Amino acid sequence: MNALLSGCPNLETLDLCFYAEDSGGIIRVPPSLKWLKIIINNSDAGASLEIDVPVLEYLCIANITITDANNLQNVVEASVDVFPSSAASAFTFLKLLGALTGIKHLVLSCSTTKRDSRSGRPPPRYATGLLSAI
């Protein structure tokens, strides 16, 4: 998948839905994206995502683990259903929330917030007024 995505340096819209074992591990998306949607069909399998996309405006991710998140200041709308299953991945999830500095509308799934609450940390204070749960 990464070989395909690296061959599309000017890609602005990406809508992926696939089985995790087809991903080849960590998914790295092109920095030119403005619209990103990734849905993993088999949520019990491990797939992870690295996001460093300074022009991204819309983000929708489901059934995936975030390994790194940077340069998301232009995202104004996001829907997130991720798996912060350990302390390290919970930290990365909080890093994702912290990177969404320009967010206007954020939807977190109940499964995401339940998993994050296991770490004992509440959502960042700046984000609490922005959250809605599904």
mmCIF file of C-alpha atoms in Angstrom:
data_model
loop_
_atom_site.group_PDB
_atom_site.id
_atom_site.type_symbol
_atom_site.label_atom_id
_atom_site.label_comp_id
_atom_site.label_asym_id
_atom_site.label_seq_id
_atom_site.Cartn_x
_atom_site.Cartn_y
_atom_site.Cartn_z
ATOM 1 C CA MET A 1 0.000 0.000 0.000
ATOM 2 C CA ASN A 2 2.812 2.432 0.871
ATOM 3 C CA ALA A 3 4.435 1.858 -2.528
ATOM 4 C CA LEU A 4 1.172 2.827 -4.207
ATOM 5 C CA LEU A 5 0.673 5.900 -2.021
ATOM 6 C CA SER A 6 4.268 7.086 -2.416
ATOM 7 C CA GLY A 7 3.722 7.053 -6.196
ATOM 8 C CA CYS A 8 0.932 9.636 -5.815
ATOM 9 C CA PRO A 9 2.721 12.744 -4.449
ATOM 10 C CA ASN A 10 -0.053 15.149 -5.562
ATOM 11 C CA LEU A 11 -3.000 13.125 -4.260
ATOM 12 C CA GLU A 12 -5.561 15.342 -2.466
ATOM 13 C CA THR A 13 -8.382 12.878 -1.654
ATOM 14 C CA LEU A 14 -7.930 9.382 -0.261
ATOM 15 C CA ASP A 15 -10.786 7.080 0.756
ATOM 16 C CA LEU A 16 -9.593 3.595 1.770
ATOM 17 C CA CYS A 17 -11.528 0.638 3.134
ATOM 18 C CA PHE A 18 -9.633 -2.644 3.431
ATOM 19 C CA TYR A 19 -8.616 -5.572 5.626
ATOM 20 C CA ALA A 20 -5.671 -4.888 7.928
ATOM 21 C CA GLU A 21 -3.548 -7.785 6.692
ATOM 22 C CA ASP A 22 -3.583 -6.135 3.245
ATOM 23 C CA SER A 23 -1.930 -2.964 4.572
ATOM 24 C CA GLY A 24 1.576 -4.273 5.148
ATOM 25 C CA GLY A 25 1.844 -2.767 8.659
ATOM 26 C CA ILE A 26 2.248 0.992 9.019
ATOM 27 C CA ILE A 27 0.403 3.156 6.496
ATOM 28 C CA ARG A 28 2.096 6.422 5.523
ATOM 29 C CA VAL A 29 -0.082 8.875 3.619
ATOM 30 C CA PRO A 30 1.083 11.518 1.100
ATOM 31 C CA PRO A 31 1.629 15.028 2.557
ATOM 32 C CA SER A 32 -0.521 16.586 -0.202
ATOM 33 C CA LEU A 33 -3.820 15.156 1.115
ATOM 34 C CA LYS A 34 -6.696 17.492 1.938
ATOM 35 C CA TRP A 35 -9.277 14.752 2.601
ATOM 36 C CA LEU A 36 -8.425 11.429 4.285
ATOM 37 C CA LYS A 37 -10.738 8.567 5.195
ATOM 38 C CA ILE A 38 -9.385 5.170 6.269
ATOM 39 C CA ILE A 39 -11.643 2.384 7.514
ATOM 40 C CA ILE A 40 -10.219 -1.010 8.472
ATOM 41 C CA ASN A 41 -12.784 -3.806 8.070
ATOM 42 C CA ASN A 42 -11.331 -6.288 10.554
ATOM 43 C CA SER A 43 -10.743 -4.249 13.682
ATOM 44 C CA ASP A 44 -9.082 -7.095 15.585
ATOM 45 C CA ALA A 45 -6.102 -7.182 13.209
ATOM 46 C CA GLY A 46 -3.260 -4.721 13.638
ATOM 47 C CA ALA A 47 -2.909 -1.847 11.212
ATOM 48 C CA SER A 48 -1.362 1.470 12.127
ATOM 49 C CA LEU A 49 -1.189 4.932 10.620
ATOM 50 C CA GLU A 50 1.420 7.685 10.483
ATOM 51 C CA ILE A 51 -0.052 11.100 9.684
ATOM 52 C CA ASP A 52 2.098 14.125 8.786
ATOM 53 C CA VAL A 53 -0.121 16.096 6.430
ATOM 54 C CA PRO A 54 0.092 19.901 6.802
ATOM 55 C CA VAL A 55 -2.703 20.688 4.281
ATOM 56 C CA LEU A 56 -5.219 18.094 5.533
ATOM 57 C CA GLU A 57 -8.684 19.574 6.215
ATOM 58 C CA TYR A 58 -10.862 16.475 6.818
ATOM 59 C CA LEU A 59 -9.902 13.308 8.699
ATOM 60 C CA CYS A 60 -11.952 10.154 9.242
ATOM 61 C CA ILE A 61 -10.229 7.091 10.674
ATOM 62 C CA ALA A 62 -11.748 3.918 12.116
ATOM 63 C CA ASN A 63 -10.460 0.646 13.548
ATOM 64 C CA ILE A 64 -6.813 1.637 13.353
ATOM 65 C CA THR A 65 -3.950 2.487 15.701
ATOM 66 C CA ILE A 66 -2.143 5.817 15.367
ATOM 67 C CA THR A 67 1.642 5.493 15.546
ATOM 68 C CA ASP A 68 2.479 9.142 14.870
ATOM 69 C CA ALA A 69 0.550 12.364 14.219
ATOM 70 C CA ASN A 70 2.045 15.722 13.203
ATOM 71 C CA ASN A 71 1.148 18.842 11.199
ATOM 72 C CA LEU A 72 -2.634 18.580 11.493
ATOM 73 C CA GLN A 73 -3.278 22.246 12.258
ATOM 74 C CA ASN A 74 -5.509 22.729 9.176
ATOM 75 C CA VAL A 75 -7.926 19.890 10.006
ATOM 76 C CA VAL A 76 -11.308 21.481 10.721
ATOM 77 C CA GLU A 77 -13.409 18.298 10.893
ATOM 78 C CA ALA A 78 -12.468 14.851 12.197
ATOM 79 C CA SER A 79 -14.128 11.578 13.109
ATOM 80 C CA VAL A 80 -11.915 9.250 15.126
ATOM 81 C CA ASP A 81 -12.379 5.608 16.130
ATOM 82 C CA VAL A 82 -8.888 4.416 17.048
ATOM 83 C CA PHE A 83 -7.365 1.872 19.418
ATOM 84 C CA PRO A 84 -5.177 3.382 22.142
ATOM 85 C CA SER A 85 -4.658 -0.073 23.695
ATOM 86 C CA SER A 86 -1.497 0.616 25.685
ATOM 87 C CA ALA A 87 0.041 3.530 27.559
ATOM 88 C CA ALA A 88 2.298 4.276 24.569
ATOM 89 C CA SER A 89 -0.559 4.284 22.068
ATOM 90 C CA ALA A 90 -2.732 6.310 24.477
ATOM 91 C CA PHE A 91 0.076 8.891 24.494
ATOM 92 C CA THR A 92 0.073 8.877 20.670
ATOM 93 C CA PHE A 93 -3.719 9.312 20.698
ATOM 94 C CA LEU A 94 -3.314 12.357 22.964
ATOM 95 C CA LYS A 95 -0.629 13.606 20.554
ATOM 96 C CA LEU A 96 -3.193 13.249 17.739
ATOM 97 C CA LEU A 97 -5.698 15.335 19.702
ATOM 98 C CA GLY A 98 -2.991 17.892 20.459
ATOM 99 C CA ALA A 99 -2.058 18.147 16.768
ATOM 100 C CA LEU A 100 -5.653 19.064 15.847
ATOM 101 C CA THR A 101 -5.212 22.714 16.842
ATOM 102 C CA GLY A 102 -7.542 24.112 14.156
ATOM 103 C CA ILE A 103 -10.361 21.620 14.743
ATOM 104 C CA LYS A 104 -13.925 22.956 14.620
ATOM 105 C CA HIS A 105 -15.849 19.651 14.776
ATOM 106 C CA LEU A 106 -14.503 16.477 16.382
ATOM 107 C CA VAL A 107 -16.396 13.200 16.777
ATOM 108 C CA LEU A 108 -14.876 10.495 18.972
ATOM 109 C CA SER A 109 -16.402 7.037 19.095
ATOM 110 C CA CYS A 110 -17.385 5.645 22.477
ATOM 111 C CA SER A 111 -14.892 2.809 22.035
ATOM 112 C CA THR A 112 -12.086 5.344 21.593
ATOM 113 C CA THR A 113 -13.000 7.338 24.679
ATOM 114 C CA LYS A 114 -13.462 4.179 26.772
ATOM 115 C CA ARG A 115 -10.041 2.916 25.775
ATOM 116 C CA ASP A 116 -8.480 6.298 26.505
ATOM 117 C CA SER A 117 -10.189 6.535 29.897
ATOM 118 C CA ARG A 118 -8.381 3.333 30.939
ATOM 119 C CA SER A 119 -5.158 5.310 30.931
ATOM 120 C CA GLY A 120 -6.690 7.486 33.630
ATOM 121 C CA ARG A 121 -6.192 10.638 31.606
ATOM 122 C CA PRO A 122 -9.096 12.879 30.651
ATOM 123 C CA PRO A 123 -9.149 14.476 27.194
ATOM 124 C CA PRO A 124 -6.935 17.573 26.955
ATOM 125 C CA ARG A 125 -8.601 20.625 28.512
ATOM 126 C CA TYR A 126 -8.627 22.595 25.248
ATOM 127 C CA ALA A 127 -10.513 19.786 23.504
ATOM 128 C CA THR A 128 -13.330 19.223 26.000
ATOM 129 C CA GLY A 129 -15.571 21.890 24.461
ATOM 130 C CA LEU A 130 -15.115 20.397 21.012
ATOM 131 C CA LEU A 131 -15.995 16.782 21.695
ATOM 132 C CA SER A 132 -19.077 14.899 20.688
ATOM 133 C CA ALA A 133 -19.398 11.156 21.114
ATOM 134 C CA ILE A 134 -21.189 8.608 18.969
#
